[in-house]
CSV table of C-alpha atoms and ligand atoms in Angstrom, one decimal:
chain,number,residue,atom,x,y,z
A,1,MET,CA,123.4,88.6,104.2
A,2,ASN,CA,126.6,90.5,104.0
A,3,ILE,CA,125.8,94.1,104.8
A,4,SER,CA,128.0,95.5,102.0
A,5,TYR,CA,126.0,93.5,99.4
A,6,LEU,CA,122.9,95.1,100.8
A,7,ILE,CA,124.4,98.6,100.4
A,8,LEU,CA,125.6,97.8,96.9
A,9,GLY,CA,122.1,96.6,96.1
A,10,ILE,CA,120.5,99.8,97.3
A,11,VAL,CA,123.0,102.0,95.4
A,12,ALA,CA,122.5,100.0,92.3
A,13,TRP,CA,118.7,100.2,92.7
A,14,SER,CA,118.7,103.9,93.3
A,15,GLN,CA,121.0,104.5,90.3
A,16,SER,CA,119.0,102.3,88.0
A,17,SER,CA,115.8,104.0,89.0
A,18,ASN,CA,117.5,107.5,88.8
A,19,TYR,CA,115.8,108.2,92.0
A,20,SER,CA,117.6,109.7,95.0
A,21,GLU,CA,115.0,110.0,97.7
A,22,ALA,CA,113.5,106.6,98.4
A,23,GLU,CA,112.2,107.5,101.8
A,24,GLY,CA,109.2,109.4,102.8
A,25,THR,CA,105.7,109.9,101.7
A,26,LYS,CA,104.5,112.3,99.0
A,27,TRP,CA,101.6,114.6,99.9
A,28,ALA,CA,99.5,117.1,98.0
A,29,VAL,CA,97.2,119.9,99.1
A,30,LEU,CA,95.1,121.2,96.3
A,31,VAL,CA,93.0,124.4,96.9
A,32,ALA,CA,90.4,126.1,94.8
A,33,GLY,CA,89.7,129.3,96.6
A,34,SER,CA,86.6,130.5,94.7
A,35,LYS,CA,83.0,129.6,94.2
A,36,GLY,CA,80.3,130.4,91.6
A,37,TYR,CA,79.9,129.0,88.1
A,38,TRP,CA,81.7,132.1,86.6
A,39,ASN,CA,84.8,130.8,88.4
A,40,TYR,CA,84.5,127.3,86.8
A,41,ARG,CA,88.2,127.3,85.9
A,42,HIS,CA,89.7,127.3,89.4
A,43,GLN,CA,87.9,124.1,90.5
A,44,ALA,CA,88.6,122.6,87.0
A,45,ASP,CA,92.4,123.4,87.6
A,46,ILE,CA,92.3,121.7,91.0
A,47,CYS,CA,90.5,118.6,89.7
A,48,HIS,CA,93.0,118.3,86.9
A,49,ALA,CA,95.8,118.5,89.4
A,50,TYR,CA,94.2,115.7,91.4
A,51,GLN,CA,94.3,113.4,88.3
A,52,ILE,CA,98.1,114.1,87.9
A,53,PHE,CA,98.9,113.1,91.5
A,54,LYS,CA,96.5,110.1,91.3
A,55,ARG,CA,98.2,108.9,88.1
A,56,GLY,CA,101.5,109.4,89.8
A,57,GLY,CA,100.5,106.8,92.4
A,58,LEU,CA,99.8,109.1,95.4
A,59,LYS,CA,97.1,107.6,97.6
A,60,ASP,CA,93.9,109.5,98.3
A,61,GLU,CA,94.9,109.5,101.9
A,62,ASN,CA,97.8,111.7,101.0
A,63,ILE,CA,95.9,114.1,98.7
A,64,ILE,CA,93.9,116.7,100.4
A,65,VAL,CA,91.4,118.7,98.3
A,66,PHE,CA,89.7,122.0,99.0
A,67,MET,CA,87.0,122.9,96.6
A,68,TYR,CA,83.6,124.5,97.1
A,69,ASP,CA,82.1,121.8,94.8
A,70,ASP,CA,79.4,123.9,93.3
A,71,ILE,CA,80.4,123.3,89.7
A,72,ALA,CA,79.9,119.7,88.6
A,73,TYR,CA,76.2,119.7,89.5
A,74,ASN,CA,75.5,123.4,88.9
A,75,LYS,CA,72.4,124.0,86.8
A,76,GLU,CA,74.5,125.9,84.4
A,77,ASN,CA,76.8,123.0,83.7
A,78,PRO,CA,76.1,121.6,80.2
A,79,ARG,CA,77.5,118.2,81.3
A,80,PRO,CA,76.2,117.4,84.8
A,81,GLY,CA,78.7,115.6,86.9
A,82,VAL,CA,81.6,116.4,84.6
A,83,ILE,CA,84.3,119.1,84.8
A,84,ILE,CA,86.8,119.7,82.0
A,85,ASN,CA,90.0,121.8,82.0
A,86,ASN,CA,90.6,121.9,78.3
A,87,PRO,CA,88.2,122.3,75.3
A,88,LYS,CA,89.1,118.8,74.2
A,89,GLY,CA,89.7,117.6,77.7
A,90,LYS,CA,88.3,114.5,79.5
A,91,ASP,CA,86.4,114.7,82.7
A,92,VAL,CA,88.7,115.6,85.5
A,93,TYR,CA,86.1,115.5,88.3
A,94,ARG,CA,85.9,111.8,88.5
A,95,GLY,CA,87.3,110.4,91.8
A,96,VAL,CA,88.2,113.7,93.3
A,97,PRO,CA,88.0,113.4,97.1
A,98,LYS,CA,85.6,115.8,98.8
A,99,ASP,CA,87.8,116.6,101.8
A,100,TYR,CA,86.8,120.2,102.3
A,101,THR,CA,83.8,121.5,100.4
A,102,GLY,CA,81.3,124.4,100.8
A,103,GLU,CA,81.9,126.4,104.0
A,104,ALA,CA,84.7,124.1,105.0
A,105,VAL,CA,86.9,125.7,102.3
A,106,ASN,CA,88.3,128.4,104.6
A,107,SER,CA,91.7,129.8,105.7
A,108,GLU,CA,91.6,128.4,109.2
A,109,ASN,CA,91.1,124.9,107.9
A,110,LEU,CA,93.8,125.4,105.3
A,111,TYR,CA,96.3,126.4,108.1
A,112,ALA,CA,95.2,123.5,110.2
A,113,VAL,CA,95.6,121.0,107.3
A,114,ILE,CA,99.2,122.3,106.6
A,115,LEU,CA,100.1,122.1,110.3
A,116,GLY,CA,98.6,118.7,110.7
A,117,ASN,CA,96.4,119.9,113.5
A,118,LYS,CA,93.2,117.8,113.5
A,119,THR,CA,91.7,119.4,116.6
A,120,ALA,CA,91.6,122.8,114.8
A,121,ILE,CA,89.7,121.5,111.8
A,122,LYS,CA,86.0,122.4,111.5
A,123,GLY,CA,83.9,120.4,109.1
A,124,GLY,CA,85.3,118.4,106.2
A,125,SER,CA,86.9,115.0,106.1
A,126,GLY,CA,89.5,115.9,108.8
A,127,LYS,CA,92.3,114.8,106.6
A,128,VAL,CA,95.5,116.8,107.4
A,129,LEU,CA,99.2,116.7,106.5
A,130,GLU,CA,100.3,114.0,109.0
A,131,THR,CA,103.8,114.3,107.7
A,132,GLY,CA,107.1,113.1,108.9
A,133,PRO,CA,110.6,114.5,108.5
A,134,ASN,CA,111.3,112.7,105.2
A,135,ASP,CA,108.1,113.6,103.5
A,136,HIS,CA,107.6,115.8,100.4
A,137,ILE,CA,104.7,118.2,100.2
A,138,PHE,CA,103.2,119.9,97.1
A,139,ILE,CA,100.7,122.7,97.6
A,140,TYR,CA,98.8,124.1,94.6
A,141,TYR,CA,96.4,127.0,94.9
A,142,ALA,CA,94.2,128.4,92.2
A,143,ASP,CA,92.1,131.4,92.7
A,144,HIS,CA,91.6,135.1,92.5
A,145,GLY,CA,94.0,137.2,94.7
A,146,GLY,CA,95.3,140.6,95.2
A,147,PRO,CA,98.4,142.2,96.6
A,148,GLY,CA,99.2,140.3,99.8
A,149,VAL,CA,96.1,138.1,99.7
A,150,LEU,CA,94.6,135.0,98.2
A,151,GLY,CA,90.8,134.6,98.1
A,152,MET,CA,88.6,132.1,99.8
A,153,PRO,CA,85.0,131.4,98.9
A,154,SER,CA,83.6,133.5,101.7
A,155,GLU,CA,83.7,137.3,101.2
A,156,GLN,CA,84.8,137.8,104.8
A,157,ASP,CA,87.7,135.3,104.5
A,158,SER,CA,91.1,135.7,102.8
A,159,VAL,CA,94.5,134.1,103.2
A,160,TYR,CA,96.9,136.9,104.1
A,161,ALA,CA,100.4,136.4,103.0
A,162,ILE,CA,101.8,137.0,106.5
A,163,ASP,CA,99.6,134.3,108.0
A,164,LEU,CA,100.5,131.8,105.4
A,165,ILE,CA,104.2,132.5,105.8
A,166,TYR,CA,103.8,132.2,109.6
A,167,VAL,CA,102.1,128.8,109.1
A,168,LEU,CA,104.9,127.6,106.8
A,169,MET,CA,107.5,128.7,109.4
A,170,LYS,CA,105.7,126.8,112.1
A,171,LYS,CA,105.5,123.8,109.9
A,172,HIS,CA,109.2,124.0,109.3
A,173,ALA,CA,109.9,124.4,113.0
A,174,SER,CA,107.9,121.2,113.7
A,175,MET,CA,110.4,119.3,111.4
A,176,SER,CA,107.7,117.5,109.7
A,177,TYR,CA,108.7,117.7,106.1
A,178,LYS,CA,111.9,117.4,104.0
A,179,LYS,CA,111.0,119.6,101.1
A,180,MET,CA,107.9,121.6,100.0
A,181,VAL,CA,106.9,122.9,96.6
A,182,ILE,CA,104.2,125.5,96.2
A,183,TYR,CA,102.5,126.6,92.9
A,184,VAL,CA,100.1,129.5,93.1
A,185,GLU,CA,97.8,130.8,90.4
A,186,ALA,CA,96.3,134.2,91.3
A,187,CYS,CA,96.5,137.8,90.5
A,188,GLU,CA,99.6,139.5,92.1
A,189,SER,CA,100.6,136.0,93.5
A,190,GLY,CA,104.2,137.0,93.7
A,191,SER,CA,103.3,139.4,96.5
A,192,ILE,CA,102.5,136.5,98.8
A,193,PHE,CA,106.1,135.5,98.9
A,194,ASP,CA,108.3,138.4,97.7
A,195,GLY,CA,110.4,139.7,100.6
A,196,LEU,CA,108.5,137.4,102.9
A,197,LEU,CA,109.5,133.7,102.4
A,198,PRO,CA,112.7,132.8,104.1
A,199,LYS,CA,115.1,130.7,102.1
A,200,ILE,CA,115.9,128.4,105.0
A,201,LEU,CA,112.5,126.8,105.0
A,202,ASP,CA,113.3,124.3,102.2
A,203,ILE,CA,110.4,125.5,100.3
A,204,TYR,CA,110.4,126.3,96.6
A,205,VAL,CA,107.6,128.5,95.2
A,206,THR,CA,106.5,129.4,91.7
A,207,THR,CA,103.7,131.9,91.0
A,208,ALA,CA,101.6,132.8,88.0
A,209,ALA,CA,102.3,136.5,88.3
A,210,ASN,CA,104.8,139.0,89.8
A,211,PRO,CA,103.7,141.1,92.8
A,212,HIS,CA,101.9,143.7,90.7
A,213,GLU,CA,100.1,142.2,87.8
A,214,SER,CA,97.1,140.1,87.0
A,215,SER,CA,97.1,136.4,86.2
A,216,PHE,CA,95.1,135.1,83.3
A,217,GLY,CA,92.3,132.7,82.6
A,218,THR,CA,92.3,130.7,79.4
A,219,TYR,CA,90.1,128.4,77.2
A,220,CYS,CA,87.4,131.1,77.5
A,221,GLY,CA,85.8,130.3,74.2
A,222,ASP,CA,86.5,133.7,72.8
A,223,VAL,CA,89.0,132.9,70.1
A,224,ILE,CA,89.1,129.1,69.8
A,225,PRO,CA,85.5,128.0,70.4
A,226,ASN,CA,84.7,126.0,73.5
A,227,PRO,CA,82.3,123.0,73.2
A,228,LYS,CA,78.6,123.8,73.1
A,229,GLY,CA,77.3,125.1,76.4
A,230,TYR,CA,80.8,126.4,77.5
A,231,GLU,CA,80.8,129.4,75.2
A,232,ASP,CA,81.4,132.0,77.9
A,233,THR,CA,83.1,129.9,80.5
A,234,CYS,CA,86.9,130.0,81.0
A,235,LEU,CA,87.9,126.3,81.5
A,236,GLY,CA,91.4,127.0,82.9
A,237,ASP,CA,94.1,129.5,83.8
A,238,VAL,CA,97.2,130.2,81.7
A,239,PHE,CA,99.8,129.3,84.3
A,240,SER,CA,97.9,126.4,85.7
A,241,VAL,CA,97.1,124.8,82.3
A,242,SER,CA,100.7,125.3,81.4
A,243,TRP,CA,102.2,123.4,84.3
A,244,MET,CA,99.6,120.7,84.2
A,245,GLU,CA,99.6,120.0,80.5
A,246,ASP,CA,103.4,120.0,80.8
A,247,SER,CA,103.2,117.4,83.6
A,248,ASP,CA,100.7,115.4,81.5
A,249,LYS,CA,103.1,114.9,78.7
A,250,CYS,CA,106.6,115.1,80.1
A,251,ASP,CA,108.6,112.3,81.7
A,252,PRO,CA,108.5,113.1,85.5
A,253,MET,CA,111.6,110.9,86.0
A,254,THR,CA,113.8,113.2,84.0
A,255,GLU,CA,112.2,116.6,83.9
A,256,THR,CA,113.3,118.9,86.7
A,257,LEU,CA,111.3,121.6,88.4
A,258,GLU,CA,113.6,124.2,86.7
A,259,GLN,CA,112.8,122.8,83.3
A,260,GLN,CA,109.1,122.9,84.1
A,261,TYR,CA,109.4,126.5,85.3
A,262,ILE,CA,111.2,127.5,82.0
A,263,SER,CA,108.5,125.8,79.9
A,264,VAL,CA,105.6,127.3,81.9
A,265,LYS,CA,107.2,130.7,82.0
A,266,HIS,CA,107.6,130.6,78.2
A,267,ARG,CA,104.1,129.4,77.5
A,268,THR,CA,102.7,132.0,79.9
A,269,ALA,CA,104.8,134.8,78.4
A,270,THR,CA,103.8,134.0,74.9
A,271,ALA,CA,100.0,133.8,75.6
A,272,LYS,CA,98.0,135.8,73.1
A,273,GLY,CA,96.4,139.0,74.4
A,274,GLU,CA,98.1,139.6,77.6
A,275,SER,CA,100.6,137.8,79.8
A,276,SER,CA,102.1,137.6,83.2
A,277,HIS,CA,105.6,136.9,84.5
A,278,VAL,CA,105.9,133.5,86.1
A,279,MET,CA,108.1,133.9,89.2
A,280,GLN,CA,110.2,131.8,91.6
A,281,TYR,CA,110.8,132.3,95.3
A,282,GLY,CA,112.3,130.5,98.2
A,283,ASN,CA,115.1,127.9,98.0
A,284,LEU,CA,115.9,127.6,94.4
A,285,SER,CA,118.2,124.6,95.0
A,286,LEU,CA,115.0,122.5,95.0
A,287,THR,CA,114.5,123.3,91.3
A,288,LYS,CA,117.2,120.6,90.5
A,289,ASP,CA,114.7,118.0,91.8
A,290,ILE,CA,112.8,115.9,89.2
A,291,LEU,CA,109.1,116.3,89.0
A,292,ALA,CA,108.7,112.7,90.2
A,293,ASP,CA,110.1,113.8,93.6
A,294,TYR,CA,106.7,115.4,94.2
A,295,LEU,CA,104.3,114.1,91.6
A,296,VAL,CA,105.0,110.4,91.7
A,297,GLY,CA,104.4,108.2,94.8
A,298,ASN,CA,107.4,106.3,96.1
A,299,SER,CA,105.9,102.8,95.4
A,300,SER,CA,105.2,103.9,91.8
A,301,ILE,CA,108.8,104.8,91.1
A,302,GLY,CA,110.1,102.6,88.3
A,303,SER,CA,106.7,101.2,87.5
A,304,HIS,CA,105.5,104.6,86.4
A,305,THR,CA,105.4,104.6,82.7
A,306,TYR,CA,104.8,107.3,80.2
A,307,THR,CA,102.9,106.7,77.1
A,308,ALA,CA,102.9,110.2,75.8
A,309,GLY,CA,105.3,109.3,73.0
A,310,GLN,CA,106.6,112.2,70.9
A,311,PRO,CA,105.4,115.3,72.8
A,312,GLU,CA,103.4,117.6,70.6
A,313,PRO,CA,104.2,121.3,70.8
A,314,SER,CA,101.9,123.1,73.3
A,315,PRO,CA,99.2,125.1,71.5
A,316,LEU,CA,99.1,128.8,72.0
A,317,LEU,CA,97.0,129.9,74.9
A,318,PHE,CA,94.6,132.9,74.7
A,319,ALA,CA,94.7,135.0,77.9
A,320,VAL,CA,91.8,136.7,79.6
A,321,ASP,CA,92.5,138.9,82.7
A,322,GLN,CA,91.2,137.0,85.7
A,323,ARG,CA,89.4,140.1,86.8
A,324,GLU,CA,87.5,140.2,83.4
A,325,ALA,CA,86.6,136.6,83.1
A,326,ASP,CA,83.4,136.9,85.2
A,327,LEU,CA,82.2,139.8,83.0
A,328,ILE,CA,82.6,137.6,79.9
A,329,TYR,CA,80.4,135.1,81.6
A,330,PHE,CA,77.7,137.5,82.8
A,331,LYS,CA,77.7,139.3,79.4
A,332,GLY,CA,77.4,135.9,77.6
A,333,LYS,CA,74.5,135.0,79.8
A,334,VAL,CA,72.6,138.1,78.8
A,335,ARG,CA,73.4,137.6,75.1
A,336,ARG,CA,72.3,134.0,75.1
A,337,ALA,CA,69.0,134.5,76.8
A,338,PRO,CA,66.0,135.0,74.4
A,339,GLU,CA,65.2,138.7,73.9
A,340,GLY,CA,62.5,140.0,76.1
A,341,SER,CA,62.5,136.9,78.4
A,342,ASP,CA,62.6,137.1,82.2
A,343,GLU,CA,65.8,135.2,82.0
A,344,ARG,CA,67.4,138.0,80.0
A,345,SER,CA,66.3,140.7,82.4
A,346,GLU,CA,67.5,138.7,85.3
A,347,ALA,CA,70.9,138.2,83.6
A,348,GLN,CA,71.0,141.9,82.8
A,349,LYS,CA,70.3,142.8,86.4
A,350,GLU,CA,73.1,140.4,87.6
A,351,LEU,CA,75.6,142.0,85.1
A,352,ASP,CA,74.5,145.6,86.2
A,353,ARG,CA,75.1,144.6,89.8
A,354,VAL,CA,78.6,143.3,89.1
A,355,ILE,CA,79.5,146.4,87.1
A,356,SER,CA,78.1,148.9,89.7
A,357,GLN,CA,79.9,147.2,92.5
A,358,ARG,CA,83.1,147.6,90.6
A,359,LYS,CA,82.4,151.3,89.9
A,360,HIS,CA,81.5,151.9,93.6
A,361,VAL,CA,84.9,150.4,94.7
A,362,ASP,CA,86.9,152.3,92.0
A,363,GLN,CA,85.3,155.6,92.9
A,364,SER,CA,85.4,155.1,96.7
A,365,ILE,CA,89.1,154.3,96.7
A,366,ALA,CA,89.9,157.2,94.3
A,367,ALA,CA,88.0,159.6,96.5
A,368,ILE,CA,89.7,158.2,99.7
A,369,GLY,CA,93.1,158.6,98.1
A,370,GLU,CA,92.4,162.2,97.1
A,371,ALA,CA,91.1,163.1,100.6
A,372,LEU,CA,94.2,161.5,102.3
A,373,PHE,CA,96.9,162.7,100.0
A,374,GLY,CA,95.5,165.4,97.7
A,375,GLU,CA,94.2,165.3,94.2
A,376,GLU,CA,97.6,165.4,92.5
A,377,LYS,CA,99.4,162.7,94.6
A,378,GLY,CA,96.5,160.6,95.7
A,379,LEU,CA,96.5,157.9,93.0
A,380,SER,CA,100.3,157.7,92.6
A,381,ILE,CA,100.7,157.1,96.4
A,382,LEU,CA,98.1,154.4,96.4
A,383,ASN,CA,99.5,152.6,93.4
A,384,LEU,CA,103.2,152.8,94.5
A,385,VAL,CA,105.0,149.5,94.0
A,386,ARG,CA,107.9,148.8,96.2
A,387,PRO,CA,111.1,147.4,94.6
A,388,ALA,CA,111.4,143.6,94.2
A,389,GLY,CA,112.5,141.8,97.4
A,390,HIS,CA,110.5,144.2,99.6
A,391,ALA,CA,107.2,143.0,101.2
A,392,LEU,CA,104.0,144.9,100.3
A,393,VAL,CA,103.6,146.4,103.7
A,394,ASP,CA,105.6,146.6,107.0
A,395,ASP,CA,102.7,146.3,109.4
A,396,TRP,CA,100.3,143.6,108.4
A,397,ASP,CA,97.9,144.2,111.3
A,398,CYS,CA,97.6,147.8,110.0
A,399,LEU,CA,96.7,146.4,106.6
A,400,LYS,CA,94.1,144.1,108.0
A,401,ALA,CA,92.6,146.9,110.1
A,402,MET,CA,92.6,149.3,107.1
A,403,VAL,CA,90.7,146.8,105.0
A,404,LYS,CA,88.2,146.1,107.8
A,405,THR,CA,87.6,149.8,108.4
A,406,TYR,CA,87.1,150.4,104.7
A,407,GLU,CA,84.6,147.5,104.4
A,408,GLU,CA,82.6,148.7,107.4
A,409,CYS,CA,82.2,152.1,105.9
A,410,CYS,CA,82.0,151.3,102.2
A,411,GLY,CA,80.9,147.6,101.9
A,412,PRO,CA,82.9,144.5,100.9
A,413,LEU,CA,85.7,144.7,98.5
A,414,LYS,CA,84.7,141.4,97.0
A,415,THR,CA,86.9,139.6,94.4
A,416,TYR,CA,87.4,142.6,92.1
A,417,GLY,CA,88.1,145.1,94.9
A,418,LYS,CA,91.1,142.9,96.1
A,419,LYS,CA,93.1,144.7,93.5
A,420,TYR,CA,93.2,147.7,95.8
A,421,MET,CA,95.0,145.8,98.6
A,422,ARG,CA,98.1,147.7,97.6
A,423,ALA,CA,96.3,151.0,98.1
A,424,PHE,CA,95.5,150.0,101.7
A,425,ALA,CA,99.1,148.8,102.2
A,426,ASN,CA,100.4,152.1,101.0
A,427,THR,CA,98.2,154.1,103.4
A,428,CYS,CA,99.7,152.0,106.2
A,429,ASN,CA,103.2,152.5,104.8
A,430,ALA,CA,102.5,156.3,104.7
A,431,GLY,CA,101.7,156.2,108.4
A,432,VAL,CA,98.0,157.0,108.0
A,433,PRO,CA,96.3,156.1,111.3
A,434,ILE,CA,93.2,153.8,111.2
A,435,HIS,CA,90.9,156.4,112.7
A,436,ARG,CA,91.8,158.7,109.8
A,437,MET,CA,90.8,156.0,107.3
A,438,ALA,CA,87.5,155.6,109.3
A,439,GLU,CA,86.8,159.3,109.1
A,440,ILE,CA,87.5,159.6,105.4
A,441,ALA,CA,85.8,156.4,104.4
A,442,THR,CA,82.7,157.4,106.4
A,443,GLN,CA,82.6,160.8,104.6
A,444,VAL,CA,83.2,159.3,101.2
A,445,CYS,CA,80.8,156.3,101.5
A,446,SER,CA,78.0,157.5,103.8
A,447,SER,CA,76.3,159.4,101.0
A,448,LYS,CA,76.5,156.3,98.7
A,449,LYS,CA,74.5,153.1,98.7
A,450,LEU,CA,76.7,150.3,100.1
A,451,ILE,CA,77.1,147.5,97.5
B,501,NAG,C1,106.2,105.0,100.7
B,501,NAG,O1,105.0,105.7,101.1
B,501,NAG,C2,104.3,105.0,102.0
B,501,NAG,C3,103.0,105.8,102.2
B,501,NAG,O2,102.4,106.1,101.0
B,501,NAG,C4,105.0,104.9,103.3
B,501,NAG,O3,104.3,104.3,104.3
B,501,NAG,C5,106.3,104.2,103.1
B,501,NAG,O4,107.1,104.2,104.2
B,501,NAG,C6,107.1,104.8,101.9
B,501,NAG,N1,108.1,103.8,101.5
B,501,NAG,C7,109.4,104.1,101.6
B,501,NAG,C8,110.4,103.1,101.1
B,501,NAG,O5,109.8,105.2,101.9
B,502,NAG,C1,95.8,122.9,117.4
B,502,NAG,O1,94.7,123.7,117.3
B,502,NAG,C2,94.1,123.9,118.6
B,502,NAG,C3,92.8,124.6,118.4
B,502,NAG,O2,92.9,125.7,117.6
B,502,NAG,C4,95.1,124.6,119.5
B,502,NAG,O3,94.5,124.9,120.7
B,502,NAG,C5,96.4,123.8,119.6
B,502,NAG,O4,97.3,124.6,120.3
B,502,NAG,C6,96.9,123.5,118.2
B,502,NAG,N1,98.0,122.5,118.3
B,502,NAG,C7,99.2,122.8,117.9
B,502,NAG,C8,100.2,121.7,118.0
B,502,NAG,O5,99.5,123.8,117.3
B,503,NAG,C1,118.3,124.9,100.1
B,503,NAG,O1,118.1,123.5,99.8
B,503,NAG,C2,119.3,122.8,99.7
B,503,NAG,C3,118.9,121.4,99.2
B,503,NAG,O2,117.8,120.9,99.9
B,503,NAG,C4,120.0,122.8,101.0
B,503,NAG,O3,121.2,122.0,101.0
B,503,NAG,C5,120.3,124.2,101.4
B,503,NAG,O4,120.9,124.2,102.7
B,503,NAG,C6,119.1,125.1,101.4
B,503,NAG,N1,119.4,126.5,101.5
B,503,NAG,C7,119.1,127.2,102.6
B,503,NAG,C8,119.5,128.6,102.6
B,503,NAG,O5,118.5,126.7,103.5
């Protein structure tokens, strides 16, 4: 065949399919970083995302799922074996690959998966991003977080922003992807990338929140009733539900990442109750790409049809602070248990434990701030927010050491306590040496019971 005909053919094909990047494989890494039935929504988000990539024609071998997997068959689940991400939603659990579950959901495995390093994997399916230079990668993370960190199911484990950024730089240096898109739902998720993610990595990021605000759960049954049995369970998160419900109904062959960002930002900003600011980081040129560049497998391009028809307007979402969602659940459990029953007193004890752990952290940090910087200035120094474009902390090893020292003296921060990561960062930024933190934290916490 004449070579020019061949080239003409390819050009015609790529124009007709409106698709510019025929080469390469699409990959997805989906991470739910929490466990516990009160965190139902994160695993529901991740399962929903799986269904989007699956429908887009990505193969299971190219979709890597991290989830603790303690929801579907939890004794609290009113529909065993089923997970929903919307009050009217269908099961999203079906078919989800169990690559990394239970203890295998951890930061070391996540880094090894991203870097494609099979020998570093412990447990799990061993599936990693075995990507080549033309491949596209989509990473989606849904969980609790705090300034500079994303949670993992184990209390002792977190993804520190600096470690994730380092992994991404290493991935870039190995020249094993063309473009990468990262969506993150977590409190203070902007702090993972702000002032840290270099633009040259060909990575585009969008986060549920800016560096200094919460992100929000939704479908919590408080305003619009959830189905029976889900009364006090948040089924999704505002940012997550917004991007996924958008992906469910839009045409991925024409909608761009920028258009999706605008629609998600708007739906998140107009959520009832409270709202967060959806942010963008990294190389924003990628936002011109169509969603299909990431959500639709190459062999499905063209054959991928959308039956959504006339898109309905997205219903208003009701937002619940991620840090309050578990209280709703624990309070609901008390309320629903029969008065005077053992079940009720157990539920009450659980609720009291959660509340007293929070109080203990709040009081300890306030007392440490006062001891370090004085009564007047203590809290304002701890809460100081650096201007946009500046990383949370200069010395990340100091931050890790501060947190470790605090936890040794005062007990684990746990999910709620991660909101004080900025306080520890600011003690580092103020030049407080670790031994001083150890001294003060010992004084403050030795008299108290560790929780
Ligand atoms: C499409 O993706 C498959 C893997 O899913 C890959 O093997 C193949 O090379 C890709 N095709 C093209 C034309 O890039
Ligand atoms: C993969 O992980 C192993 C074990 O942690 C490590 O020794 C090795 O250097 C890593 N390989 C690469 C290419 O990073
Ligand atoms: C951003 O991405 C575009 C498109 O992939 C690329 O041409 C440009 O060089 C990138 N910018 C930087 C600063 O790397």
